[in-house]
Amino acid sequence: MRVEPCSWDEARARAAHFRRLLEPVRATPEEAVGSILSAPLTAQTDIPAYDTALADGWAIAGPGPWRIREARKRDLFAGLEYHEATTHHLLLDGQAAPVTHGEALGSGVTGVLASTRCVVEGDLLKLAEGSRTTHSYIEPGTGVRPRGSDAGFGTKLLDAGERVTPAVAALSASAGHDSIDIFPMPSIGLVRIGEAVLDRGIPRSGLTRDAVSPALPGWIAGLHGRCQPARWVTTGDAELIDVIDDVISDVVITAGPESGAAVRRVLGGMRADILVDGVTCQPGGSMLLAQLQDGRPLIHCGDAPADALAALLTLLSPIIAALTGITDPAGRSRMHSSVFGDRTKSTLIPVQHVGERGQDVEIVRPGGPGGLFALARAAALAVVPVGGARTNEPVTILPMP
């Protein structure tokens, strides 16, 4: 049974029905970058795990002046650097040893003095003139970053659902994790259909340059999917069925010039459920969403870059959110100036953020060939409703991947 074209909002809602979370896996912090935490990240140790110095200078024990502790012969024989040999061992009252910023402090250290606050006279360390008196009392803990001052053992550092950025990977390592629980980036199988395009060289009569294939992997990565190398289909429906069946991925995406009819024929033969067959929007009006017999979603996104991007932001973005548990990146912003709209369709237009806080959006002009000039400079696509949007009217904003 044919599915009638639906509105943009309805198409996005149907895509979000894929509420199947991917199976969590364990990965090293390096491998996990780009994925989503499937469980809260907790500290496996105190952070920092030991007292450290807050400045380059001197570790001290008790009141001054302090006698500079010399490295013991057995420390140096063991291959320790001078500051390691003098700092990582017991300091007695009245002793001092050189330290660097962030260095671990040994037993007996009651404070750290910055090198600018003191002077060395022979083997004695004294406070510099103007820093109270040479026998002044230094408050215990001065210049020390205490163990566990950032977080104690067992503290929840991040909630499940947070994206693993390089900084999160560094945090997990500093918290003592060799591996963390994540939802992996969904795997996207890409199937390109047809041969009436050029993959290199100058476009010529009857043959256009393939502008979609170079963009799809980057757009998919920007939506936090992992794009597989494209599989090309050129011989007909039987080959297309075999390739779709053969692709091992969480989502299948098809694209190609004048390939919509072939995809619809093939999906009918594969007994797939068509969820979206056309959307009342421009660009991207011919986008299609189906559920294959094995439960995977298949998206057909057309052959023009603007159509492909519209399909990815409309259909793939909410699907990836459903598979990984992340928040859908769509938001709301006000139109900086009024914009005309189609009488029967929503319009997805490239916009940039404007205003003091970037809370408003403005159309990017000029559009250029196929809208590519505008897309190349846009920060997002604004979904202009049927009939247009007035100045200061809120509209849905889809951040550019």
Short mmCIF file of C-alpha atoms in Angstrom, two decimals:
data_model
loop_
_atom_site.label_atom_id
_atom_site.label_comp_id
_atom_site.label_asym_id
_atom_site.label_seq_id
_atom_site.Cartn_x
_atom_site.Cartn_y
_atom_site.Cartn_z
CA MET A 1 0.00 0.00 0.00
CA ARG A 2 1.40 3.41 -0.97
CA VAL A 3 2.20 5.80 1.87
CA GLU A 4 1.11 9.37 1.20
CA PRO A 5 3.63 12.22 1.57
CA CYS A 6 3.64 13.64 5.07
CA SER A 7 4.62 16.92 6.70
CA TRP A 8 8.19 17.61 7.83
CA ASP A 9 7.24 17.37 11.51
CA GLU A 10 5.45 14.04 10.94
CA ALA A 11 8.41 12.60 9.00
CA ARG A 12 10.76 13.47 11.85
CA ALA A 13 8.38 11.95 14.40
CA ARG A 14 8.18 8.70 12.40
CA ALA A 15 11.98 8.52 12.23
CA ALA A 16 12.20 8.92 16.01
CA HIS A 17 10.09 5.77 16.52
CA PHE A 18 13.22 3.61 16.21
CA ARG A 19 13.63 3.27 19.98
CA ARG A 20 16.12 0.40 19.82
CA LEU A 21 19.25 1.25 21.78
CA LEU A 22 22.47 -0.29 20.55
CA GLU A 23 24.15 -2.86 22.78
CA PRO A 24 26.69 -1.24 25.13
CA VAL A 25 30.34 -2.21 24.69
CA ARG A 26 33.55 -1.56 26.63
CA ALA A 27 36.31 0.43 24.99
CA THR A 28 39.53 2.15 25.95
CA PRO A 29 39.29 5.93 26.43
CA GLU A 30 41.07 6.45 23.10
CA GLU A 31 38.69 4.12 21.23
CA ALA A 32 35.62 5.63 22.90
CA VAL A 33 36.06 9.18 21.54
CA GLY A 34 32.95 10.13 19.56
CA SER A 35 30.74 7.56 21.28
CA ILE A 36 28.16 7.94 24.06
CA LEU A 37 28.52 6.91 27.70
CA SER A 38 26.10 4.06 28.42
CA ALA A 39 26.71 4.26 32.19
CA PRO A 40 27.76 7.08 34.53
CA LEU A 41 31.49 7.78 34.68
CA THR A 42 32.74 7.57 38.27
CA ALA A 43 36.12 8.21 39.85
CA GLN A 44 38.07 5.01 40.50
CA THR A 45 40.44 6.96 42.74
CA ASP A 46 40.75 10.36 44.37
CA ILE A 47 41.41 13.14 41.86
CA PRO A 48 44.17 14.13 42.15
CA ALA A 49 45.42 10.82 43.54
CA TYR A 50 48.08 12.55 45.67
CA ASP A 51 48.99 15.99 47.01
CA THR A 52 50.64 18.13 44.33
CA ALA A 53 52.47 21.46 44.21
CA LEU A 54 50.58 24.52 42.97
CA ALA A 55 53.74 26.39 41.93
CA ASP A 56 57.38 26.03 40.98
CA GLY A 57 59.36 26.53 44.16
CA TRP A 58 60.10 24.70 47.38
CA ALA A 59 58.31 22.03 49.39
CA ILE A 60 58.71 22.82 53.10
CA ALA A 61 58.10 21.07 56.40
CA GLY A 62 57.18 23.14 59.44
CA PRO A 63 58.24 26.75 60.15
CA GLY A 64 61.29 28.38 58.56
CA PRO A 65 64.02 29.00 57.91
CA TRP A 66 64.49 25.62 56.25
CA ARG A 67 67.59 23.61 55.57
CA ILE A 68 67.69 22.42 51.98
CA ARG A 69 67.56 18.64 51.96
CA GLU A 70 70.23 17.05 49.80
CA ALA A 71 69.63 13.94 47.78
CA ARG A 72 70.84 10.81 49.49
CA LYS A 73 73.42 8.80 47.63
CA ARG A 74 71.19 5.76 47.38
CA ASP A 75 68.44 7.93 45.81
CA LEU A 76 70.78 9.21 43.11
CA PHE A 77 72.26 5.76 42.60
CA ALA A 78 68.74 4.48 41.93
CA GLY A 79 68.56 6.86 38.97
CA LEU A 80 66.22 9.45 40.49
CA GLU A 81 66.50 13.04 39.34
CA TYR A 82 67.58 15.52 42.01
CA HIS A 83 64.07 16.92 42.60
CA GLU A 84 62.57 13.40 42.67
CA ALA A 85 65.15 12.16 45.15
CA THR A 86 64.58 15.13 47.45
CA THR A 87 60.80 15.47 47.16
CA HIS A 88 59.32 11.97 47.05
CA HIS A 89 60.78 11.01 50.41
CA LEU A 90 60.16 12.10 53.97
CA LEU A 91 60.79 15.74 54.82
CA LEU A 92 61.54 16.43 58.45
CA ASP A 93 60.59 19.62 60.31
CA GLY A 94 62.74 22.50 59.14
CA GLN A 95 63.68 20.92 55.81
CA ALA A 96 62.94 22.04 52.23
CA ALA A 97 63.27 20.49 48.77
CA PRO A 98 62.76 21.89 45.24
CA VAL A 99 59.49 21.11 43.44
CA THR A 100 57.85 21.94 40.11
CA HIS A 101 54.23 22.82 39.43
CA GLY A 102 51.99 19.72 39.53
CA GLU A 103 54.66 17.51 41.09
CA ALA A 104 53.69 14.89 43.65
CA LEU A 105 54.59 15.81 47.22
CA GLY A 106 56.24 13.42 49.62
CA SER A 107 55.52 12.67 53.26
CA GLY A 108 56.04 15.43 55.81
CA VAL A 109 55.43 18.33 53.39
CA THR A 110 53.31 21.01 55.06
CA GLY A 111 53.34 23.61 52.28
CA VAL A 112 54.86 24.85 49.03
CA LEU A 113 56.49 28.25 48.59
CA ALA A 114 56.74 29.83 45.17
CA SER A 115 60.34 30.54 44.23
CA THR A 116 59.53 34.27 44.05
CA ARG A 117 58.68 34.33 47.78
CA CYS A 118 61.98 33.01 49.11
CA VAL A 119 65.75 33.22 48.78
CA VAL A 120 68.55 30.68 49.20
CA GLU A 121 71.44 31.58 51.52
CA GLY A 122 73.98 28.77 51.50
CA ASP A 123 72.06 25.65 52.48
CA LEU A 124 69.20 27.62 54.03
CA LEU A 125 65.92 28.65 52.47
CA LYS A 126 64.43 31.88 53.83
CA LEU A 127 61.44 34.00 53.05
CA ALA A 128 62.32 36.99 50.89
CA GLU A 129 62.19 40.44 52.40
CA GLY A 130 58.69 41.77 52.39
CA SER A 131 57.24 38.25 52.94
CA ARG A 132 56.61 38.75 56.65
CA THR A 133 59.69 37.62 58.66
CA THR A 134 62.34 34.97 58.10
CA HIS A 135 60.86 32.91 60.96
CA SER A 136 57.20 33.38 60.01
CA TYR A 137 54.70 30.62 60.37
CA ILE A 138 53.39 29.23 57.07
CA GLU A 139 49.80 28.02 57.21
CA PRO A 140 49.74 24.21 56.59
CA GLY A 141 48.47 23.43 53.10
CA THR A 142 49.71 26.68 51.57
CA GLY A 143 50.57 26.10 47.89
CA VAL A 144 49.32 22.49 48.00
CA ARG A 145 46.58 20.98 45.87
CA PRO A 146 45.26 18.29 48.26
CA ARG A 147 44.52 14.72 47.28
CA GLY A 148 40.87 14.33 46.26
CA SER A 149 40.27 18.09 46.06
CA ASP A 150 38.63 17.75 42.63
CA ALA A 151 36.71 14.53 43.30
CA GLY A 152 36.80 11.72 45.83
CA PHE A 153 36.74 8.00 45.13
CA GLY A 154 33.33 6.95 43.77
CA THR A 155 32.23 10.47 42.81
CA LYS A 156 29.99 10.57 39.70
CA LEU A 157 31.87 12.66 37.15
CA LEU A 158 29.50 12.44 34.16
CA ASP A 159 26.01 11.06 33.56
CA ALA A 160 25.16 8.35 31.06
CA GLY A 161 24.31 9.86 27.68
CA GLU A 162 27.24 12.28 27.62
CA ARG A 163 29.38 12.31 24.49
CA VAL A 164 32.96 11.07 24.87
CA THR A 165 35.09 13.97 23.69
CA PRO A 166 38.91 13.95 23.84
CA ALA A 167 38.59 15.84 27.15
CA VAL A 168 36.24 13.15 28.51
CA ALA A 169 38.75 10.49 27.44
CA ALA A 170 41.46 12.34 29.37
CA LEU A 171 39.17 12.66 32.40
CA SER A 172 38.35 8.93 32.39
CA ALA A 173 42.05 8.05 32.24
CA SER A 174 42.89 10.42 35.10
CA ALA A 175 40.02 8.86 37.08
CA GLY A 176 41.71 5.44 36.77
CA HIS A 177 39.66 3.86 33.96
CA ASP A 178 41.37 1.51 31.50
CA SER A 179 38.03 1.01 29.73
CA ILE A 180 34.58 2.60 29.85
CA ASP A 181 31.04 1.51 28.93
CA ILE A 182 29.72 3.18 25.77
CA PHE A 183 27.10 3.02 23.07
CA PRO A 184 29.23 2.82 19.91
CA MET A 185 28.75 5.25 17.05
CA PRO A 186 26.04 3.72 14.81
CA SER A 187 27.42 2.11 11.68
CA ILE A 188 25.96 3.59 8.47
CA GLY A 189 26.06 1.51 5.27
CA LEU A 190 26.15 3.73 2.18
CA VAL A 191 24.82 2.44 -1.17
CA ARG A 192 25.32 4.64 -4.25
CA ILE A 193 23.10 3.81 -7.25
CA GLY A 194 23.66 4.51 -10.95
CA GLU A 195 26.52 5.50 -13.20
CA ALA A 196 25.23 8.68 -14.87
CA VAL A 197 27.60 10.83 -12.81
CA LEU A 198 31.32 11.55 -12.89
CA ASP A 199 33.47 10.77 -9.87
CA ARG A 200 36.31 12.95 -11.20
CA GLY A 201 37.08 15.55 -13.84
CA ILE A 202 35.07 18.40 -15.33
CA PRO A 203 31.24 18.07 -15.69
CA ARG A 204 30.10 17.93 -19.29
CA SER A 205 26.87 17.69 -21.25
CA GLY A 206 24.69 14.86 -19.94
CA LEU A 207 27.08 13.96 -17.11
CA THR A 208 27.26 15.92 -13.86
CA ARG A 209 29.97 15.64 -11.24
CA ASP A 210 29.06 13.51 -8.22
CA ALA A 211 28.81 16.13 -5.45
CA VAL A 212 26.99 13.93 -2.93
CA SER A 213 29.54 11.15 -2.32
CA PRO A 214 32.29 13.50 -1.04
CA ALA A 215 29.86 15.11 1.42
CA LEU A 216 27.92 12.15 2.84
CA PRO A 217 30.70 10.61 5.00
CA GLY A 218 31.48 13.97 6.61
CA TRP A 219 27.83 14.83 7.22
CA ILE A 220 27.20 11.38 8.70
CA ALA A 221 30.25 11.74 10.98
CA GLY A 222 28.98 15.18 12.02
CA LEU A 223 25.72 13.52 13.11
CA HIS A 224 27.83 11.05 15.14
CA GLY A 225 27.50 8.07 12.80
CA ARG A 226 30.34 5.94 11.43
CA CYS A 227 30.09 5.80 7.64
CA GLN A 228 31.28 2.68 5.85
CA PRO A 229 32.92 2.96 2.40
CA ALA A 230 30.27 3.41 -0.31
CA ARG A 231 29.05 0.37 -2.25
CA TRP A 232 28.15 1.15 -5.88
CA VAL A 233 25.22 -0.51 -7.71
CA THR A 234 25.08 -0.18 -11.49
CA THR A 235 23.43 -3.28 -12.98
CA GLY A 236 19.86 -3.28 -11.69
CA ASP A 237 17.38 -4.29 -8.99
CA ALA A 238 18.83 -7.74 -8.28
CA GLU A 239 22.25 -6.27 -7.53
CA LEU A 240 20.67 -3.59 -5.31
CA ILE A 241 18.82 -6.24 -3.29
CA ASP A 242 22.01 -8.25 -2.84
CA VAL A 243 24.00 -5.20 -1.73
CA ILE A 244 21.36 -4.05 0.79
CA ASP A 245 21.21 -7.58 2.23
CA ASP A 246 25.00 -7.78 2.30
CA VAL A 247 25.63 -4.48 4.09
CA ILE A 248 26.32 -5.06 7.79
CA SER A 249 25.31 -1.83 9.49
CA ASP A 250 22.82 -0.26 11.90
CA VAL A 251 21.35 2.02 9.20
CA VAL A 252 21.37 1.78 5.39
CA ILE A 253 21.44 4.93 3.24
CA THR A 254 20.87 4.91 -0.52
CA ALA A 255 21.52 7.76 -2.91
CA GLY A 256 21.88 8.26 -6.65
CA PRO A 257 20.52 10.12 -9.67
CA GLU A 258 16.96 9.14 -10.53
CA SER A 259 17.23 6.11 -8.24
CA GLY A 260 14.09 6.68 -6.17
CA ALA A 261 11.91 4.45 -8.34
CA ALA A 262 14.44 1.60 -8.19
CA VAL A 263 14.63 1.82 -4.40
CA ARG A 264 10.84 1.74 -4.09
CA ARG A 265 10.59 -1.32 -6.37
CA VAL A 266 13.28 -3.14 -4.44
CA LEU A 267 11.75 -2.33 -1.04
CA GLY A 268 8.41 -3.67 -2.24
CA GLY A 269 10.07 -6.93 -3.29
CA MET A 270 11.92 -7.13 0.05
CA ARG A 271 8.61 -6.63 1.93
CA ALA A 272 9.99 -3.67 3.82
CA ASP A 273 7.64 -1.36 5.72
CA ILE A 274 7.56 2.09 4.13
CA LEU A 275 7.25 4.68 6.91
CA VAL A 276 7.88 7.88 4.95
CA ASP A 277 7.45 8.18 1.16
CA GLY A 278 7.84 11.82 0.31
CA VAL A 279 7.78 14.87 2.58
CA THR A 280 6.02 18.17 1.93
CA CYS A 281 9.22 20.18 2.20
CA GLN A 282 11.88 21.61 -0.08
CA PRO A 283 14.60 20.58 -0.61
CA GLY A 284 14.37 16.86 0.18
CA GLY A 285 10.78 16.30 -0.84
CA SER A 286 11.55 12.87 -2.33
CA MET A 287 13.20 11.45 0.83
CA LEU A 288 12.10 8.00 1.90
CA LEU A 289 12.29 5.99 5.13
CA ALA A 290 11.65 2.25 5.37
CA GLN A 291 12.14 -0.48 7.94
CA LEU A 292 13.77 -3.60 6.54
CA GLN A 293 12.65 -7.07 7.58
CA ASP A 294 15.59 -7.34 9.97
CA GLY A 295 14.48 -4.13 11.74
CA ARG A 296 17.10 -1.80 10.30
CA PRO A 297 16.04 1.60 8.96
CA LEU A 298 16.79 2.46 5.33
CA ILE A 299 16.89 6.09 4.17
CA HIS A 300 16.85 7.18 0.54
CA CYS A 301 18.18 10.73 0.25
CA GLY A 302 18.18 11.57 -3.47
CA ASP A 303 21.06 12.75 -5.62
CA ALA A 304 21.54 16.48 -4.97
CA PRO A 305 23.61 17.70 -1.98
CA ALA A 306 20.78 19.88 -0.64
CA ASP A 307 18.31 16.95 -0.88
CA ALA A 308 20.76 14.59 0.81
CA LEU A 309 21.45 16.99 3.68
CA ALA A 310 17.75 17.61 4.21
CA ALA A 311 17.13 13.85 4.42
CA LEU A 312 19.99 13.30 6.86
CA LEU A 313 18.90 16.10 9.20
CA THR A 314 15.23 15.14 8.97
CA LEU A 315 15.50 11.34 9.24
CA LEU A 316 19.00 10.17 10.20
CA SER A 317 19.55 12.61 13.06
CA PRO A 318 16.56 11.44 15.17
CA ILE A 319 17.36 7.80 14.34
CA ILE A 320 20.92 8.16 15.67
CA ALA A 321 19.51 9.89 18.76
CA ALA A 322 17.17 6.93 19.31
CA LEU A 323 19.97 4.36 18.80
CA THR A 324 22.40 6.01 21.21
CA GLY A 325 20.15 7.77 23.73
CA ILE A 326 21.57 11.23 22.97
CA THR A 327 19.47 14.39 22.88
CA ASP A 328 18.20 15.36 19.44
CA PRO A 329 20.32 18.38 18.40
CA ALA A 330 17.36 20.26 16.90
CA GLY A 331 16.61 23.54 18.67
CA ARG A 332 14.65 26.78 18.37
CA SER A 333 15.79 30.28 17.36
CA ARG A 334 14.10 33.48 16.26
CA MET A 335 14.17 34.74 12.70
CA HIS A 336 16.11 38.02 12.55
CA SER A 337 13.97 39.18 9.65
CA SER A 338 10.84 37.91 7.96
CA VAL A 339 11.12 35.24 5.27
CA PHE A 340 8.60 34.17 2.64
CA GLY A 341 7.58 30.53 2.57
CA ASP A 342 5.88 28.14 0.18
CA ARG A 343 2.08 27.95 0.35
CA THR A 344 2.02 24.16 0.71
CA LYS A 345 5.49 23.08 1.89
CA SER A 346 7.98 23.69 4.66
CA THR A 347 11.28 25.14 3.48
CA LEU A 348 14.72 24.22 4.84
CA ILE A 349 16.95 27.27 4.37
CA PRO A 350 20.63 27.81 5.26
CA VAL A 351 21.05 30.35 8.08
CA GLN A 352 23.73 31.93 10.24
CA HIS A 353 23.49 33.00 13.87
CA VAL A 354 23.30 36.77 14.38
CA GLY A 355 22.69 39.15 17.27
CA GLU A 356 24.68 39.85 20.41
CA ARG A 357 24.34 36.32 21.77
CA GLY A 358 23.72 34.53 18.49
CA GLN A 359 20.12 33.83 19.52
CA ASP A 360 18.65 34.94 16.19
CA VAL A 361 19.21 33.48 12.73
CA GLU A 362 19.41 35.12 9.31
CA ILE A 363 19.23 33.63 5.81
CA VAL A 364 22.59 33.06 4.12
CA ARG A 365 22.73 34.71 0.70
CA PRO A 366 23.40 34.18 -2.17
CA GLY A 367 22.20 30.64 -2.74
CA GLY A 368 24.61 29.83 -5.58
CA PRO A 369 24.57 26.64 -7.69
CA GLY A 370 22.31 24.09 -6.06
CA GLY A 371 22.46 26.14 -2.86
CA LEU A 372 26.05 24.99 -2.25
CA PHE A 373 27.45 28.50 -1.70
CA ALA A 374 24.94 29.05 1.10
CA LEU A 375 25.38 25.56 2.59
CA ALA A 376 29.14 26.03 2.68
CA ARG A 377 28.75 29.12 4.89
CA ALA A 378 25.71 28.11 6.93
CA ALA A 379 25.69 27.26 10.63
CA ALA A 380 22.30 25.52 10.47
CA LEU A 381 19.16 24.89 8.44
CA ALA A 382 16.03 26.70 9.57
CA VAL A 383 12.71 24.93 9.03
CA VAL A 384 10.45 27.70 7.73
CA PRO A 385 6.81 26.62 8.07
CA VAL A 386 4.17 26.80 5.35
CA GLY A 387 3.51 30.43 4.52
CA GLY A 388 6.81 31.76 5.91
CA ALA A 389 7.99 33.23 9.21
CA ARG A 390 7.74 36.75 10.62
CA THR A 391 10.52 38.74 12.27
CA ASN A 392 11.28 37.36 15.78
CA GLU A 393 9.11 34.29 15.13
CA PRO A 394 10.73 31.10 16.59
CA VAL A 395 11.55 28.36 14.07
CA THR A 396 13.16 24.93 14.34
CA ILE A 397 16.92 25.00 13.83
CA LEU A 398 18.94 21.98 12.62
CA PRO A 399 22.68 22.53 13.30
CA MET A 400 24.93 21.78 10.33
CA PRO A 401 26.81 18.49 10.83
#
